[in-house]
mmCIF file of C-alpha atoms in Angstrom:
data_model
loop_
_atom_site.group_PDB
_atom_site.id
_atom_site.type_symbol
_atom_site.label_atom_id
_atom_site.label_comp_id
_atom_site.label_asym_id
_atom_site.label_seq_id
_atom_site.Cartn_x
_atom_site.Cartn_y
_atom_site.Cartn_z
ATOM 1 C CA MET A 1 0.000 0.000 0.000
ATOM 2 C CA GLY A 2 3.023 2.283 0.098
ATOM 3 C CA THR A 3 4.936 3.781 2.995
ATOM 4 C CA LYS A 4 4.048 2.306 6.363
ATOM 5 C CA LEU A 5 4.060 5.267 8.725
ATOM 6 C CA ILE A 6 3.670 6.158 12.398
ATOM 7 C CA ILE A 7 3.404 9.853 13.304
ATOM 8 C CA ASP A 8 4.397 11.111 16.762
ATOM 9 C CA THR A 9 2.934 14.576 17.197
ATOM 10 C CA ASP A 10 1.865 17.551 19.343
ATOM 11 C CA PRO A 11 -0.838 19.305 17.270
ATOM 12 C CA GLY A 12 -0.213 22.351 16.568
ATOM 13 C CA VAL A 13 -1.161 24.024 13.284
ATOM 14 C CA ASP A 14 1.734 22.657 11.251
ATOM 15 C CA ASP A 15 1.122 19.226 12.824
ATOM 16 C CA ALA A 16 -2.478 19.436 11.571
ATOM 17 C CA PHE A 17 -1.237 19.981 8.016
ATOM 18 C CA ALA A 18 1.228 17.100 8.417
ATOM 19 C CA ILE A 19 -1.333 14.647 9.841
ATOM 20 C CA ALA A 20 -3.782 15.508 7.081
ATOM 21 C CA LEU A 21 -1.090 15.084 4.431
ATOM 22 C CA ALA A 22 -0.402 11.538 5.590
ATOM 23 C CA ALA A 23 -4.044 10.685 6.279
ATOM 24 C CA VAL A 24 -5.271 11.532 2.776
ATOM 25 C CA SER A 25 -2.314 10.141 0.798
ATOM 26 C CA ALA A 26 -3.250 6.934 -0.980
ATOM 27 C CA ASP A 27 0.373 5.764 -0.987
ATOM 28 C CA VAL A 28 0.616 5.877 2.814
ATOM 29 C CA ASP A 29 -0.404 3.138 5.224
ATOM 30 C CA LEU A 30 -0.883 5.270 8.337
ATOM 31 C CA LEU A 31 -0.559 2.652 11.061
ATOM 32 C CA GLY A 32 -1.005 4.896 14.059
ATOM 33 C CA VAL A 33 -0.585 8.319 15.636
ATOM 34 C CA THR A 34 1.000 8.893 19.028
ATOM 35 C CA THR A 35 0.894 12.117 20.984
ATOM 36 C CA VAL A 36 3.336 14.013 23.143
ATOM 37 C CA PHE A 37 3.325 17.273 25.119
ATOM 38 C CA GLY A 38 4.573 20.250 23.156
ATOM 39 C CA ASN A 39 2.689 23.018 21.413
ATOM 40 C CA VAL A 40 -0.061 22.539 24.025
ATOM 41 C CA PRO A 41 -0.359 20.102 26.970
ATOM 42 C CA LEU A 42 -0.713 16.381 26.297
ATOM 43 C CA ALA A 43 -4.464 16.168 26.930
ATOM 44 C CA MET A 44 -5.032 18.820 24.269
ATOM 45 C CA THR A 45 -2.571 17.406 21.719
ATOM 46 C CA THR A 46 -4.302 14.042 22.092
ATOM 47 C CA VAL A 47 -7.807 15.438 21.558
ATOM 48 C CA ASN A 48 -6.558 17.473 18.596
ATOM 49 C CA ALA A 49 -4.915 14.448 16.961
ATOM 50 C CA ARG A 50 -8.029 12.280 17.320
ATOM 51 C CA ARG A 51 -10.326 14.973 15.974
ATOM 52 C CA LEU A 52 -7.987 15.770 13.079
ATOM 53 C CA LEU A 53 -8.097 12.129 12.016
ATOM 54 C CA GLN A 54 -11.886 12.254 12.228
ATOM 55 C CA LEU A 55 -11.835 15.377 10.033
ATOM 56 C CA CYS A 56 -9.803 13.393 7.504
ATOM 57 C CA ASP A 57 -12.317 10.514 7.692
ATOM 58 C CA ARG A 58 -9.696 8.234 9.220
ATOM 59 C CA PRO A 59 -11.263 6.788 12.389
ATOM 60 C CA ASP A 60 -9.465 3.550 11.502
ATOM 61 C CA VAL A 61 -6.154 5.011 12.725
ATOM 62 C CA PRO A 62 -5.420 4.320 16.410
ATOM 63 C CA VAL A 63 -4.216 7.140 18.658
ATOM 64 C CA ALA A 64 -2.324 6.635 21.924
ATOM 65 C CA ALA A 65 -1.150 9.266 24.390
ATOM 66 C CA GLY A 66 2.479 9.446 25.425
ATOM 67 C CA ALA A 67 4.752 11.656 27.503
ATOM 68 C CA SER A 68 3.241 14.634 29.280
ATOM 69 C CA ARG A 69 6.600 16.176 30.179
ATOM 70 C CA PRO A 70 10.279 15.960 29.231
ATOM 71 C CA PHE A 71 12.767 13.554 30.784
ATOM 72 C CA VAL A 72 14.577 16.097 32.968
ATOM 73 C CA TYR A 73 13.614 19.791 33.007
ATOM 74 C CA ARG A 74 10.290 21.325 32.144
ATOM 75 C CA ASN A 75 11.159 24.455 30.157
ATOM 76 C CA GLU A 76 8.938 27.517 30.382
ATOM 77 C CA ARG A 77 7.737 28.913 27.080
ATOM 78 C CA ASN A 78 6.469 32.469 26.646
ATOM 79 C CA GLY A 79 3.304 32.571 24.535
ATOM 80 C CA ASN A 80 2.105 30.124 21.932
ATOM 81 C CA VAL A 81 2.178 30.838 18.229
ATOM 82 C CA HIS A 82 -0.497 28.147 17.718
ATOM 83 C CA GLY A 83 -3.079 29.728 20.021
ATOM 84 C CA ALA A 84 -4.244 28.486 23.405
ATOM 85 C CA ASP A 85 -5.752 25.267 22.009
ATOM 86 C CA GLY A 86 -3.023 24.608 19.435
ATOM 87 C CA LEU A 87 -5.282 25.465 16.492
ATOM 88 C CA SER A 88 -5.793 29.241 16.720
ATOM 89 C CA GLY A 89 -8.841 28.798 18.957
ATOM 90 C CA ARG A 90 -10.599 26.672 16.327
ATOM 91 C CA ALA A 91 -10.063 23.206 17.834
ATOM 92 C CA GLY A 92 -13.679 23.183 18.980
ATOM 93 C CA SER A 93 -14.806 23.281 15.350
ATOM 94 C CA LEU A 94 -13.377 19.816 14.717
ATOM 95 C CA PRO A 95 -15.732 16.826 14.697
ATOM 96 C CA GLU A 96 -15.784 14.609 17.761
ATOM 97 C CA ALA A 97 -13.649 11.496 17.350
ATOM 98 C CA THR A 98 -15.646 8.293 17.031
ATOM 99 C CA ARG A 99 -12.724 5.992 17.800
ATOM 100 C CA PRO A 100 -11.823 5.755 21.495
ATOM 101 C CA LEU A 101 -8.347 6.622 22.648
ATOM 102 C CA GLU A 102 -6.191 3.491 22.860
ATOM 103 C CA SER A 103 -5.877 2.135 26.383
ATOM 104 C CA GLN A 104 -2.169 1.487 25.934
ATOM 105 C CA ASP A 105 0.394 4.270 26.026
ATOM 106 C CA ALA A 106 2.192 5.704 22.998
ATOM 107 C CA VAL A 107 5.341 3.597 23.319
ATOM 108 C CA SER A 108 3.342 0.396 23.782
ATOM 109 C CA LEU A 109 1.267 1.183 20.696
ATOM 110 C CA MET A 110 4.388 1.838 18.624
ATOM 111 C CA VAL A 111 5.910 -1.453 19.787
ATOM 112 C CA SER A 112 2.789 -3.422 18.883
ATOM 113 C CA LEU A 113 2.504 -1.753 15.470
ATOM 114 C CA LEU A 114 6.171 -2.301 14.692
ATOM 115 C CA GLU A 115 6.119 -5.936 15.770
ATOM 116 C CA ALA A 116 2.995 -6.620 13.691
ATOM 117 C CA ALA A 117 4.282 -4.917 10.537
ATOM 118 C CA ASP A 118 5.350 -7.172 7.674
ATOM 119 C CA GLU A 119 7.961 -4.651 6.516
ATOM 120 C CA PRO A 120 9.968 -1.846 8.123
ATOM 121 C CA VAL A 121 8.011 1.209 9.228
ATOM 122 C CA THR A 122 8.919 4.885 8.931
ATOM 123 C CA ILE A 123 8.429 6.943 12.097
ATOM 124 C CA ALA A 124 7.855 10.686 11.719
ATOM 125 C CA PRO A 125 8.329 12.498 15.050
ATOM 126 C CA ILE A 126 7.090 16.074 14.586
ATOM 127 C CA GLY A 127 7.062 17.139 18.236
ATOM 128 C CA PRO A 128 9.426 16.751 21.195
ATOM 129 C CA LEU A 129 11.301 13.445 21.014
ATOM 130 C CA THR A 130 10.432 12.064 24.451
ATOM 131 C CA ASN A 131 8.311 9.154 23.196
ATOM 132 C CA ILE A 132 10.866 8.162 20.561
ATOM 133 C CA ALA A 133 13.764 8.201 23.015
ATOM 134 C CA ALA A 134 11.754 6.002 25.403
ATOM 135 C CA LEU A 135 10.907 3.594 22.584
ATOM 136 C CA LEU A 136 14.517 3.174 21.467
ATOM 137 C CA ALA A 137 15.860 2.871 25.009
ATOM 138 C CA ALA A 138 13.284 0.429 26.385
ATOM 139 C CA HIS A 139 12.640 -1.705 23.290
ATOM 140 C CA PRO A 140 15.895 -2.230 21.383
ATOM 141 C CA GLY A 141 14.406 -5.301 19.705
ATOM 142 C CA VAL A 142 12.169 -3.177 17.467
ATOM 143 C CA ARG A 143 14.995 -1.173 15.916
ATOM 144 C CA ASP A 144 15.256 -3.456 12.895
ATOM 145 C CA LYS A 145 11.538 -2.906 12.251
ATOM 146 C CA ILE A 146 12.128 0.843 11.784
ATOM 147 C CA ALA A 147 12.940 1.795 8.192
ATOM 148 C CA ARG A 148 14.028 5.275 9.236
ATOM 149 C CA ILE A 149 13.131 8.154 11.512
ATOM 150 C CA VAL A 150 12.278 11.400 9.719
ATOM 151 C CA LEU A 151 12.047 14.118 12.336
ATOM 152 C CA MET A 152 11.275 17.804 12.224
ATOM 153 C CA GLY A 153 13.598 19.584 14.576
ATOM 154 C CA GLY A 154 16.694 21.612 15.117
ATOM 155 C CA GLY A 155 18.380 24.345 13.196
ATOM 156 C CA MET A 156 21.753 24.635 11.537
ATOM 157 C CA ASP A 157 22.045 28.420 11.825
ATOM 158 C CA ARG A 158 18.969 29.519 13.751
ATOM 159 C CA GLY A 159 16.590 28.883 16.608
ATOM 160 C CA ASN A 160 12.998 29.887 17.145
ATOM 161 C CA VAL A 161 12.083 29.355 20.798
ATOM 162 C CA THR A 162 15.495 30.787 21.796
ATOM 163 C CA ALA A 163 18.276 32.404 19.816
ATOM 164 C CA ALA A 164 20.010 29.026 19.642
ATOM 165 C CA ALA A 165 17.336 26.345 19.840
ATOM 166 C CA GLU A 166 14.388 25.077 17.818
ATOM 167 C CA PHE A 167 11.290 24.227 19.852
ATOM 168 C CA ASN A 168 11.033 20.432 19.365
ATOM 169 C CA ILE A 169 14.649 19.890 20.409
ATOM 170 C CA TRP A 170 14.572 22.526 23.178
ATOM 171 C CA ALA A 171 11.430 20.988 24.706
ATOM 172 C CA ASP A 172 13.379 17.830 25.623
ATOM 173 C CA PRO A 173 17.031 18.088 24.601
ATOM 174 C CA GLU A 174 18.039 14.979 26.592
ATOM 175 C CA ALA A 175 15.542 12.927 24.575
ATOM 176 C CA ALA A 176 16.711 14.507 21.317
ATOM 177 C CA ARG A 177 20.342 13.754 22.125
ATOM 178 C CA ARG A 178 19.391 10.127 22.852
ATOM 179 C CA VAL A 179 17.544 9.721 19.550
ATOM 180 C CA LEU A 180 20.255 11.366 17.474
ATOM 181 C CA ALA A 181 22.866 9.102 19.056
ATOM 182 C CA GLU A 182 21.038 5.933 17.958
ATOM 183 C CA ASP A 183 23.410 4.141 15.584
ATOM 184 C CA ASP A 184 21.102 1.345 14.465
ATOM 185 C CA VAL A 185 18.265 3.348 12.917
ATOM 186 C CA PRO A 186 18.632 5.597 9.839
ATOM 187 C CA CYS A 187 17.609 9.155 10.654
ATOM 188 C CA VAL A 188 16.779 12.279 8.662
ATOM 189 C CA VAL A 189 16.640 15.635 10.440
ATOM 190 C CA VAL A 190 14.509 18.338 8.801
ATOM 191 C CA PRO A 191 15.663 21.644 10.338
ATOM 192 C CA LEU A 192 14.266 25.173 10.524
ATOM 193 C CA ASP A 193 16.712 26.381 7.891
ATOM 194 C CA LEU A 194 14.901 24.379 5.220
ATOM 195 C CA THR A 195 11.332 24.523 6.559
ATOM 196 C CA HIS A 196 11.435 28.329 6.561
ATOM 197 C CA ARG A 197 12.414 28.304 2.894
ATOM 198 C CA CYS A 198 9.331 26.134 2.219
ATOM 199 C CA ALA A 199 6.948 28.761 3.635
ATOM 200 C CA VAL A 200 3.642 29.239 1.815
ATOM 201 C CA ASP A 201 1.932 32.565 1.197
ATOM 202 C CA SER A 202 -1.659 33.764 1.416
ATOM 203 C CA ALA A 203 -2.326 32.854 -2.222
ATOM 204 C CA TRP A 204 -1.356 29.236 -1.479
ATOM 205 C CA LEU A 205 -3.594 29.228 1.589
ATOM 206 C CA ALA A 206 -6.457 30.664 -0.453
ATOM 207 C CA LYS A 207 -6.122 27.837 -2.984
ATOM 208 C CA LEU A 208 -6.163 25.357 -0.127
ATOM 209 C CA ALA A 209 -9.272 26.912 1.420
ATOM 210 C CA ALA A 210 -11.077 26.870 -1.937
ATOM 211 C CA SER A 211 -10.266 23.216 -2.589
ATOM 212 C CA GLY A 212 -12.939 21.670 -0.384
ATOM 213 C CA PRO A 213 -13.992 20.991 3.213
ATOM 214 C CA LEU A 214 -10.617 19.673 4.402
ATOM 215 C CA GLY A 215 -8.661 22.540 2.889
ATOM 216 C CA GLN A 216 -11.150 25.025 4.274
ATOM 217 C CA ALA A 217 -10.844 23.521 7.756
ATOM 218 C CA LEU A 218 -7.041 23.533 7.682
ATOM 219 C CA GLU A 219 -6.871 27.127 6.506
ATOM 220 C CA ALA A 220 -9.255 28.098 9.321
ATOM 221 C CA PHE A 221 -6.675 26.920 11.870
ATOM 222 C CA THR A 222 -4.082 29.472 10.750
ATOM 223 C CA PRO A 223 -5.070 32.983 12.034
ATOM 224 C CA ASP A 224 -2.862 33.032 15.172
ATOM 225 C CA TYR A 225 -0.099 31.197 13.341
ATOM 226 C CA LEU A 226 -0.386 33.612 10.406
ATOM 227 C CA ALA A 227 -0.174 36.631 12.706
ATOM 228 C CA TYR A 228 3.058 35.305 14.183
ATOM 229 C CA TYR A 229 4.662 34.433 10.859
ATOM 230 C CA ARG A 230 3.658 37.751 9.331
ATOM 231 C CA ARG A 231 6.200 39.270 11.714
ATOM 232 C CA VAL A 232 8.810 36.575 11.077
ATOM 233 C CA LEU A 233 8.508 36.348 7.295
ATOM 234 C CA GLY A 234 7.575 39.939 6.515
ATOM 235 C CA TYR A 235 4.582 38.887 4.416
ATOM 236 C CA ASP A 236 1.301 37.012 4.846
ATOM 237 C CA GLY A 237 2.335 33.386 5.013
ATOM 238 C CA ILE A 238 3.065 30.449 7.290
ATOM 239 C CA VAL A 239 5.815 27.887 7.727
ATOM 240 C CA MET A 240 4.537 24.286 7.472
ATOM 241 C CA HIS A 241 7.472 22.841 9.412
ATOM 242 C CA ASP A 242 6.025 19.397 10.154
ATOM 243 C CA ALA A 243 4.398 18.904 6.760
ATOM 244 C CA VAL A 244 7.840 19.263 5.149
ATOM 245 C CA ALA A 245 9.162 16.375 7.249
ATOM 246 C CA VAL A 246 6.098 14.218 6.576
ATOM 247 C CA ALA A 247 6.461 14.909 2.847
ATOM 248 C CA GLU A 248 9.943 13.358 3.044
ATOM 249 C CA ALA A 249 8.605 10.438 5.078
ATOM 250 C CA ILE A 250 5.998 9.799 2.374
ATOM 251 C CA SER A 251 8.200 10.471 -0.646
ATOM 252 C CA PRO A 252 11.847 9.659 0.153
ATOM 253 C CA GLY A 253 14.164 11.993 -1.693
ATOM 254 C CA ILE A 254 11.754 14.902 -2.066
ATOM 255 C CA LEU A 255 14.241 16.658 0.226
ATOM 256 C CA ARG A 256 17.942 16.690 -0.558
ATOM 257 C CA THR A 257 20.165 15.743 2.353
ATOM 258 C CA GLU A 258 23.789 15.979 3.392
ATOM 259 C CA THR A 259 25.491 13.841 6.016
ATOM 260 C CA TYR A 260 26.871 15.575 9.084
ATOM 261 C CA SER A 261 27.877 14.916 12.636
ATOM 262 C CA VAL A 262 24.996 16.129 14.824
ATOM 263 C CA ASN A 263 24.792 16.644 18.567
ATOM 264 C CA VAL A 264 22.495 18.483 21.010
ATOM 265 C CA ASP A 265 23.504 20.879 23.769
ATOM 266 C CA ILE A 266 22.012 19.638 27.045
ATOM 267 C CA SER A 267 23.752 22.180 29.274
ATOM 268 C CA ALA A 268 21.803 24.538 31.523
ATOM 269 C CA GLY A 269 23.095 27.627 29.740
ATOM 270 C CA PRO A 270 21.651 29.835 27.019
ATOM 271 C CA ALA A 271 22.552 27.318 24.283
ATOM 272 C CA ARG A 272 20.446 24.538 25.850
ATOM 273 C CA GLY A 273 18.624 22.646 23.113
ATOM 274 C CA MET A 274 20.874 23.928 20.341
ATOM 275 C CA THR A 275 21.446 21.470 17.507
ATOM 276 C CA LEU A 276 25.168 21.288 16.792
ATOM 277 C CA VAL A 277 25.720 20.412 13.132
ATOM 278 C CA ASP A 278 29.403 19.993 12.319
ATOM 279 C CA ARG A 279 29.868 21.265 8.765
ATOM 280 C CA ARG A 280 33.626 21.585 8.739
ATOM 281 C CA PRO A 281 34.562 20.698 5.164
ATOM 282 C CA ALA A 282 37.642 18.677 5.899
ATOM 283 C CA LEU A 283 37.916 16.521 8.991
ATOM 284 C CA ALA A 284 40.988 14.312 9.190
ATOM 285 C CA ASP A 285 38.762 11.549 10.528
ATOM 286 C CA PRO A 286 35.050 12.276 10.018
ATOM 287 C CA GLU A 287 34.106 9.466 12.399
ATOM 288 C CA SER A 288 35.990 11.168 15.208
ATOM 289 C CA ALA A 289 33.712 14.204 15.225
ATOM 290 C CA PRO A 290 31.384 14.325 18.246
ATOM 291 C CA GLY A 291 27.873 13.112 17.588
ATOM 292 C CA ARG A 292 26.463 10.574 15.192
ATOM 293 C CA ARG A 293 26.737 11.313 11.472
ATOM 294 C CA ILE A 294 23.204 11.525 10.127
ATOM 295 C CA GLU A 295 21.288 12.938 7.167
ATOM 296 C CA VAL A 296 20.236 16.571 7.436
ATOM 297 C CA ALA A 297 17.771 17.970 4.900
ATOM 298 C CA THR A 298 19.314 21.032 3.301
ATOM 299 C CA ASP A 299 17.442 21.698 0.061
ATOM 300 C CA THR A 300 14.446 20.827 -2.103
ATOM 301 C CA ASP A 301 12.563 21.987 -5.163
ATOM 302 C CA LEU A 302 10.642 24.619 -3.193
ATOM 303 C CA ASP A 303 7.784 25.064 -5.650
ATOM 304 C CA GLY A 304 7.611 21.307 -6.174
ATOM 305 C CA LEU A 305 7.374 20.690 -2.428
ATOM 306 C CA ARG A 306 4.611 23.277 -2.036
ATOM 307 C CA GLU A 307 2.707 21.742 -4.939
ATOM 308 C CA PHE A 308 3.167 18.237 -3.516
ATOM 309 C CA VAL A 309 1.503 19.259 -0.251
ATOM 310 C CA LEU A 310 -1.213 21.386 -1.868
ATOM 311 C CA SER A 311 -2.173 18.816 -4.497
ATOM 312 C CA ARG A 312 -2.615 16.085 -1.899
ATOM 313 C CA LEU A 313 -4.565 18.188 0.573
ATOM 314 C CA ALA A 314 -6.662 19.768 -2.174
ATOM 315 C CA GLY A 315 -7.331 16.402 -3.766
ATOM 316 C CA ALA A 316 -8.842 14.935 -0.600
ATOM 317 C CA ARG A 317 -12.526 14.001 -0.767
#
């Protein structure tokens, strides 16, 4: 049926776009969705995920709740670009989910889905990495059932929640460092540097809204997000961070990657949560650089990526 996929998420406006992208793609076998604290508290991310799947007419997809806090320190965030409910105050407009929340936790659901799969599964973490770190640490036997991890997080030359750190990594840097150190599972990091270049403008959003009920609903989630990114981008538009990562999970190679040594700052200082990407052009021994060498998404056909997302969301019925 195509890519077997598990999404780990904290919806979030860009998460909503990403979940919908996977849910309506005919070449994706969406096995399950797991939730984590992040853009809003866990109870809210879980309700949002279940209702978003209902909006996409996918009550067949199980949802399980995961970590409600990071491994070590709970960071304090000022404001929320997604609005108080994660969806610009529009979460209440979503249909009620008909499928009950799974009784098992997020990690247990991922283990059961991975063990039952007849081929390796892609995992797309698009929130803090707490659930994924717990999975890899507690269940090493499932590593060979993971095709790759495609995560949205980090920045090569920028942060967003602080001057140095991107939100998903900053929210639980110990978990992120654990995941990025995992040698046995291929990993692609999709950083801010690329997702910002994939921003979409108001004309793109208007096309989405005019495409049908799903597009109209997704566009309706963007007012608070749009207000924030108007200041960041300098024009009316939004950054679909998580949808860029899920596009790569669905269509391997839609993003171009380079291999680097990557580490995460877990100190208590101002660089906490910073993603350290070693881009020195000539290392005498590349394997001696600190951090695991992994794929980092650095480029794409920007218009092609935007059209890929729009055509799938607009084509949903």
